[in-house]
PDB file of C-alpha atoms in Angstrom:
ATOM      1  CA  MET A 166      48.988 -25.951   1.747  1.00 54.00           C
ATOM      2  CA  PRO A 167      47.325 -26.129  -1.122  1.00 59.00           C
ATOM      3  CA  GLY A 168      42.420 -24.749  -0.196  1.00 57.00           C
ATOM      4  CA  GLY A 169      44.240 -22.707   2.126  1.00 60.00           C
ATOM      5  CA  PRO A 170      41.556 -20.001   3.976  1.00 62.00           C
ATOM      6  CA  ALA A 171      41.894 -18.091   0.388  1.00 60.00           C
ATOM      7  CA  ARG A 172      39.900 -20.801  -1.208  1.00 64.00           C
ATOM      8  CA  ARG A 173      37.388 -21.542   0.944  1.00 66.00           C
ATOM      9  CA  ARG A 174      36.332 -17.993   0.926  1.00 65.00           C
ATOM     10  CA  ARG A 175      36.439 -17.573  -2.050  1.00 66.00           C
ATOM     11  CA  PRO A 176      32.430 -19.113  -2.461  1.00 60.00           C
ATOM     12  CA  TYR A 177      31.583 -16.740   0.476  1.00 59.00           C
ATOM     13  CA  VAL A 178      32.386 -13.991  -1.343  1.00 54.00           C
ATOM     14  CA  VAL A 179      30.645 -15.635  -4.835  1.00 52.00           C
ATOM     15  CA  ILE A 180      27.787 -15.277  -3.151  1.00 60.00           C
ATOM     16  CA  GLY A 181      27.640 -12.075  -1.460  1.00 52.00           C
ATOM     17  CA  SER A 182      28.556 -10.472  -5.100  1.00 56.00           C
ATOM     18  CA  ALA A 183      26.533 -11.980  -6.526  1.00 50.00           C
ATOM     19  CA  ILE A 184      23.423 -10.448  -4.442  1.00 58.00           C
ATOM     20  CA  VAL A 185      24.779  -6.973  -4.232  1.00 51.00           C
ATOM     21  CA  LEU A 186      24.546  -7.300  -8.539  1.00 51.00           C
ATOM     22  CA  VAL A 187      20.613  -8.557  -7.878  1.00 48.00           C
ATOM     23  CA  ALA A 188      20.121  -6.132  -5.182  1.00 49.00           C
ATOM     24  CA  ALA A 189      21.768  -3.055  -7.214  1.00 48.00           C
ATOM     25  CA  VAL A 190      19.394  -4.493 -10.859  1.00 47.00           C
ATOM     26  CA  LEU A 191      16.112  -3.813  -8.357  1.00 47.00           C
ATOM     27  CA  LEU A 192      16.640  -0.988  -7.217  1.00 49.00           C
ATOM     28  CA  GLY A 193      17.608   0.431 -11.305  1.00 49.00           C
ATOM     29  CA  TYR A 194      14.474  -1.680 -11.709  1.00 47.00           C
ATOM     30  CA  VAL A 195      11.989   0.941  -9.221  1.00 46.00           C
ATOM     31  CA  ALA A 196      14.539   3.956 -10.043  1.00 44.00           C
ATOM     32  CA  LEU A 197      13.789   2.940 -13.812  1.00 44.00           C
ATOM     33  CA  PHE A 198      10.095   1.434 -14.120  1.00 46.00           C
ATOM     34  CA  GLY A 199       9.044   2.276 -10.190  1.00 48.00           C
ATOM     35  CA  ARG A 200       6.994   5.034 -12.149  1.00 46.00           C
ATOM     36  CA  PRO A 201       5.950   5.472 -16.239  1.00 48.00           C
ATOM     37  CA  ALA A 202       8.151   7.757 -18.032  1.00 49.00           C
ATOM     38  CA  GLY A 203       4.825  10.808 -17.815  1.00 53.00           C
ATOM     39  CA  VAL A 204       3.740  10.634 -14.717  1.00 67.00           C
ATOM     40  CA  ASP A 205       5.046  12.664 -12.515  1.00 82.00           C
ATOM     41  CA  ALA A 206       4.655  13.300  -8.398  1.00 86.00           C
ATOM     42  CA  ALA A 207       2.103  15.380  -8.759  1.00 86.00           C
ATOM     43  CA  GLN A 208       0.093  13.141 -11.003  1.00 85.00           C
ATOM     44  CA  GLU A 209       0.920  10.267  -8.951  1.00 89.00           C
ATOM     45  CA  ARG A 210      -0.437  11.858  -6.016  1.00 91.00           C
ATOM     46  CA  THR A 211      -3.367  12.830  -7.620  1.00 91.00           C
ATOM     47  CA  MET A 212      -4.005   9.403  -8.567  1.00 92.00           C
ATOM     48  CA  ARG A 213      -2.991   8.325  -5.075  1.00 94.00           C
ATOM     49  CA  ALA A 214      -5.515  10.703  -3.646  1.00 95.00           C
ATOM     50  CA  SER A 215      -8.408   9.345  -5.889  1.00 95.00           C
ATOM     51  CA  ILE A 216      -8.125   5.977  -4.909  1.00 97.00           C
ATOM     52  CA  ILE A 217      -7.984   6.548  -1.085  1.00 96.00           C
ATOM     53  CA  SER A 218     -11.249   8.076  -1.157  1.00 96.00           C
ATOM     54  CA  TYR A 219     -13.097   6.041  -3.046  1.00 96.00           C
ATOM     55  CA  LEU A 220     -11.964   2.886  -0.966  1.00 96.00           C
ATOM     56  CA  GLU A 221     -12.942   5.258   1.907  1.00 95.00           C
ATOM     57  CA  GLN A 222     -16.496   5.425   0.532  1.00 92.00           C
ATOM     58  CA  ARG A 223     -17.111   1.675  -1.144  1.00 88.00           C
ATOM     59  CA  HIS A 224     -16.336  -0.177   2.158  1.00 82.00           C
ATOM     60  CA  TRP A 225     -18.365  -3.159   3.559  1.00 80.00           C
ATOM     61  CA  ARG A 226     -21.229  -2.836   6.360  1.00 82.00           C
ATOM     62  CA  GLY A 227     -18.224  -2.841  10.088  1.00 85.00           C
ATOM     63  CA  VAL A 228     -19.107  -2.981  12.910  1.00 87.00           C
ATOM     64  CA  LEU A 229     -19.029  -0.153  14.338  1.00 87.00           C
ATOM     65  CA  GLU A 230     -21.558   0.919  11.802  1.00 82.00           C
ATOM     66  CA  ALA A 231     -24.130  -2.110  12.406  1.00 81.00           C
ATOM     67  CA  ARG A 232     -23.418  -1.094  16.797  1.00 84.00           C
ATOM     68  CA  ARG A 233     -23.352   2.573  16.259  1.00 74.00           C
ATOM     69  CA  SER A 234     -25.739   2.688  13.751  1.00 70.00           C
ATOM     70  CA  LYS A 235     -26.555   6.737  14.799  1.00 77.00           C
ATOM     71  CA  GLN A 236     -23.394   7.699  15.875  1.00 84.00           C
ATOM     72  CA  LYS A 237     -21.311   9.418  12.482  1.00 90.00           C
ATOM     73  CA  VAL A 238     -18.739   6.100  11.203  1.00 93.00           C
ATOM     74  CA  ARG A 239     -16.374   7.060   8.305  1.00 94.00           C
ATOM     75  CA  TRP A 240     -14.184   4.028   6.751  1.00 95.00           C
ATOM     76  CA  ILE A 241     -10.304   5.778   7.106  1.00 96.00           C
ATOM     77  CA  CYS A 242      -7.207   4.280   4.746  1.00 96.00           C
ATOM     78  CA  ALA A 243      -3.613   5.366   4.560  1.00 95.00           C
ATOM     79  CA  ASP A 244      -1.330   3.249   1.262  1.00 95.00           C
ATOM     80  CA  ARG A 245       2.000   2.193   0.367  1.00 93.00           C
ATOM     81  CA  LEU A 246       2.878   2.813  -3.517  1.00 93.00           C
ATOM     82  CA  ILE A 247       4.446  -0.288  -4.995  1.00 94.00           C
ATOM     83  CA  GLU A 248       4.116   0.764  -8.329  1.00 94.00           C
ATOM     84  CA  VAL A 249       2.687   2.105 -11.670  1.00 93.00           C
ATOM     85  CA  SER A 250       2.467   1.447 -14.785  1.00 91.00           C
ATOM     86  CA  GLY A 251       0.569   2.927 -18.118  1.00 86.00           C
ATOM     87  CA  ASP A 252      -0.079   3.194 -21.918  1.00 78.00           C
ATOM     88  CA  GLY A 253      -0.702   6.954 -21.496  1.00 75.00           C
ATOM     89  CA  GLU A 254      -4.609   6.283 -21.653  1.00 84.00           C
ATOM     90  CA  ASN A 255      -6.046   4.445 -18.391  1.00 91.00           C
ATOM     91  CA  TYR A 256      -2.397   3.609 -15.317  1.00 93.00           C
ATOM     92  CA  LYS A 257      -2.540   0.586 -13.002  1.00 94.00           C
ATOM     93  CA  VAL A 258      -1.264   1.329  -9.683  1.00 95.00           C
ATOM     94  CA  GLY A 259      -0.559  -1.064  -6.844  1.00 96.00           C
ATOM     95  CA  LEU A 260      -0.644  -0.239  -3.490  1.00 95.00           C
ATOM     96  CA  HIS A 261      -0.861  -1.914  -0.468  1.00 96.00           C
ATOM     97  CA  ALA A 262      -3.964  -0.070   1.365  1.00 95.00           C
ATOM     98  CA  LEU A 263      -4.524   0.124   5.297  1.00 94.00           C
ATOM     99  CA  CYS A 264      -8.059   0.875   5.960  1.00 95.00           C
ATOM    100  CA  GLN A 265     -10.150   0.807   9.335  1.00 95.00           C
ATOM    101  CA  GLU A 266     -13.660   1.542  10.161  1.00 95.00           C
ATOM    102  CA  PHE A 267     -14.068   5.363  13.125  1.00 96.00           C
ATOM    103  CA  THR A 268     -16.766   6.789  15.136  1.00 94.00           C
ATOM    104  CA  ALA A 269     -15.637   9.502  18.070  1.00 94.00           C
ATOM    105  CA  VAL A 270     -16.940   8.933  21.128  1.00 93.00           C
ATOM    106  CA  ASP A 271     -16.175  11.389  24.367  1.00 94.00           C
ATOM    107  CA  GLY A 272     -13.329  12.509  23.508  1.00 94.00           C
ATOM    108  CA  SER A 273     -11.812   8.693  22.515  1.00 96.00           C
ATOM    109  CA  LEU A 274     -11.736   7.147  18.704  1.00 96.00           C
ATOM    110  CA  VAL A 275     -13.330   4.302  18.105  1.00 95.00           C
ATOM    111  CA  LYS A 276     -12.100   1.783  15.667  1.00 94.00           C
ATOM    112  CA  GLY A 277     -13.870  -1.599  14.195  1.00 94.00           C
ATOM    113  CA  SER A 278     -13.839  -2.981  11.535  1.00 93.00           C
ATOM    114  CA  GLY A 279     -10.570  -2.474   9.162  1.00 93.00           C
ATOM    115  CA  GLU A 280      -8.552  -4.617   6.374  1.00 92.00           C
ATOM    116  CA  SER A 281      -4.967  -4.962   4.959  1.00 92.00           C
ATOM    117  CA  SER A 282      -4.120  -5.541   1.704  1.00 93.00           C
ATOM    118  CA  PRO A 283      -2.768  -4.902  -1.930  1.00 96.00           C
ATOM    119  CA  LYS A 284      -4.730  -3.388  -4.461  1.00 97.00           C
ATOM    120  CA  LEU A 285      -4.694  -2.849  -7.845  1.00 98.00           C
ATOM    121  CA  ALA A 286      -6.032   0.281  -9.198  1.00 97.00           C
ATOM    122  CA  THR A 287      -7.216   1.332 -12.310  1.00 96.00           C
ATOM    123  CA  VAL A 288      -7.211   4.924 -12.674  1.00 95.00           C
ATOM    124  CA  THR A 289      -7.347   6.710 -15.870  1.00 92.00           C
ATOM    125  CA  SER A 290      -4.173   9.509 -16.935  1.00 82.00           C
ATOM    126  CA  PRO A 291      -3.788  12.088 -14.510  1.00 74.00           C
ATOM    127  CA  ASP A 292      -3.693  14.367 -17.629  1.00 77.00           C
ATOM    128  CA  ARG A 293      -7.162  14.416 -16.456  1.00 79.00           C
ATOM    129  CA  PRO A 294      -9.680  14.858 -13.471  1.00 86.00           C
ATOM    130  CA  VAL A 295      -8.690  11.187 -11.844  1.00 90.00           C
ATOM    131  CA  GLU A 296     -11.647   8.961 -12.316  1.00 94.00           C
ATOM    132  CA  VAL A 297     -11.212   5.348 -10.615  1.00 96.00           C
ATOM    133  CA  LEU A 298     -11.769   2.531 -12.961  1.00 96.00           C
ATOM    134  CA  ARG A 299     -11.530  -0.804 -10.410  1.00 96.00           C
ATOM    135  CA  VAL A 300     -10.489  -1.444  -8.027  1.00 97.00           C
ATOM    136  CA  GLU A 301      -9.128  -5.100  -7.348  1.00 97.00           C
ATOM    137  CA  GLN A 302      -7.519  -7.309  -4.395  1.00 96.00           C
ATOM    138  CA  PRO A 303      -6.370 -10.943  -3.993  1.00 97.00           C
ATOM    139  CA  PRO A 304      -8.857 -13.133  -3.002  1.00 95.00           C
ATOM    140  CA  ASP A 305      -8.220 -14.873   0.348  1.00 90.00           C
ATOM    141  CA  GLY A 306      -6.741 -18.392   0.821  1.00 92.00           C
ATOM    142  CA  SER A 307      -5.229 -20.358  -1.473  1.00 93.00           C
ATOM    143  CA  GLY A 308      -5.888 -17.952  -4.558  1.00 95.00           C
ATOM    144  CA  TYR A 309      -3.517 -15.673  -2.985  1.00 96.00           C
ATOM    145  CA  GLY A 310       0.357 -15.739  -4.072  1.00 95.00           C
ATOM    146  CA  SER A 311      -1.068 -16.422  -7.824  1.00 97.00           C
ATOM    147  CA  TRP A 312      -3.438 -13.701  -7.766  1.00 97.00           C
ATOM    148  CA  VAL A 313      -0.149 -10.794  -6.719  1.00 97.00           C
ATOM    149  CA  ARG A 314       2.504 -12.553  -8.736  1.00 96.00           C
ATOM    150  CA  SER A 315       0.100 -12.267 -11.879  1.00 96.00           C
ATOM    151  CA  ASN A 316      -1.132  -8.558 -10.685  1.00 96.00           C
ATOM    152  CA  PHE A 317       2.564  -7.056  -9.883  1.00 96.00           C
ATOM    153  CA  SER A 318       6.169  -6.947 -11.848  1.00 95.00           C
ATOM    154  CA  TRP A 319       8.384  -9.408 -10.077  1.00 95.00           C
ATOM    155  CA  ALA A 320       9.723  -6.261  -8.076  1.00 94.00           C
ATOM    156  CA  GLY A 321       7.022  -5.461  -7.176  1.00 95.00           C
ATOM    157  CA  VAL A 322       5.819  -8.646  -6.067  1.00 96.00           C
ATOM    158  CA  ALA A 323       9.205  -8.415  -3.700  1.00 95.00           C
ATOM    159  CA  GLU A 324       8.177  -5.296  -2.392  1.00 93.00           C
ATOM    160  CA  LEU A 325       4.931  -5.793  -1.293  1.00 94.00           C
ATOM    161  CA  ARG A 326       6.615  -8.974   1.001  1.00 93.00           C
ATOM    162  CA  ARG A 327       8.981  -5.654   1.923  1.00 91.00           C
ATOM    163  CA  ILE A 328       5.983  -3.928   2.958  1.00 89.00           C
ATOM    164  CA  GLN A 329       3.526  -7.380   4.347  1.00 87.00           C
ATOM    165  CA  ARG A 330       6.953  -7.628   6.409  1.00 86.00           C
ATOM    166  CA  SER A 331       7.284  -4.906   8.954  1.00 79.00           C
ATOM    167  CA  LEU A 332       3.577  -2.658   7.588  1.00 74.00           C
ATOM    168  CA  PRO A 333       5.572   0.938   8.342  1.00 71.00           C
ATOM    169  CA  ALA A 334       3.728   2.140  11.625  1.00 80.00           C
ATOM    170  CA  ASP A 335       3.867   5.508   9.617  1.00 81.00           C
ATOM    171  CA  LEU A 336       0.727   4.506   7.591  1.00 90.00           C
ATOM    172  CA  GLU A 337      -0.908   3.919  11.216  1.00 91.00           C
ATOM    173  CA  ALA A 338      -0.567   6.731  12.201  1.00 92.00           C
ATOM    174  CA  THR A 339      -1.322   8.373   9.091  1.00 93.00           C
ATOM    175  CA  MET A 340      -4.519   6.411   9.198  1.00 95.00           C
ATOM    176  CA  LEU A 341      -4.762   7.596  12.699  1.00 96.00           C
ATOM    177  CA  THR A 342      -4.238  10.912  12.120  1.00 96.00           C
ATOM    178  CA  LYS A 343      -6.617  11.289   9.038  1.00 96.00           C
ATOM    179  CA  ALA A 344      -9.150  10.352  11.456  1.00 97.00           C
ATOM    180  CA  ARG A 345      -8.626  12.553  14.670  1.00 97.00           C
ATOM    181  CA  SER A 346      -9.058  15.240  11.807  1.00 97.00           C
ATOM    182  CA  ALA A 347     -12.180  14.034  10.132  1.00 96.00           C
ATOM    183  CA  PHE A 348     -13.752  14.182  13.799  1.00 96.00           C
ATOM    184  CA  GLY A 349     -12.311  16.984  15.125  1.00 96.00           C
ATOM    185  CA  LEU A 350     -10.680  15.388  17.735  1.00 97.00           C
ATOM    186  CA  PRO A 351      -7.169  16.442  19.109  1.00 97.00           C
ATOM    187  CA  ASP A 352      -3.981  14.909  17.805  1.00 95.00           C
ATOM    188  CA  ASP A 353      -3.197  12.938  21.084  1.00 95.00           C
ATOM    189  CA  ALA A 354      -6.554  11.796  21.195  1.00 96.00           C
ATOM    190  CA  PRO A 355      -6.988   7.830  23.140  1.00 97.00           C
ATOM    191  CA  VAL A 356      -7.615   5.389  21.215  1.00 96.00           C
ATOM    192  CA  ARG A 357     -10.047   2.390  21.814  1.00 93.00           C
ATOM    193  CA  ARG A 358     -11.406  -0.800  19.444  1.00 88.00           C
TER     194      ARG A 358
END
């Protein structure tokens, strides 16, 4: 019989093959171009640590700072790297940062204001002490999508979307561990708002 079961499955095989090919190209691109030549894992960690420190020290006045002005309030951030590109002099580091303000009250960690957003940091070469030159983030509202597309590669946009769909629980866990440590609280200290 012409057009039997094998012929009807052919479009599905072609579509499946195309999906596998696109996934392989995307993974290859990220593996080859996710970190520029000359930037090793240690240099990448140094750049990220400098960016996180910069973000933690330059935040807006949050609800805890406004309500608990006599208590020590700190911003704590954790990040997920998206991509790094550079020319040897300066590097652009794309990441997704989760930042929140914290304080400690009666043995508990108290959360305040926070944000979770993509960032594009421009830093000096990791061959010398890393200096954060600037950090940009997308505007709220209608300009968000176009900012992301103009500041990240297509693979970076795909990775950002993957991260945002399922913000890794370990990102928040990392932030909470850092916050407990910053306030001298035990690892199992309760967290409240």
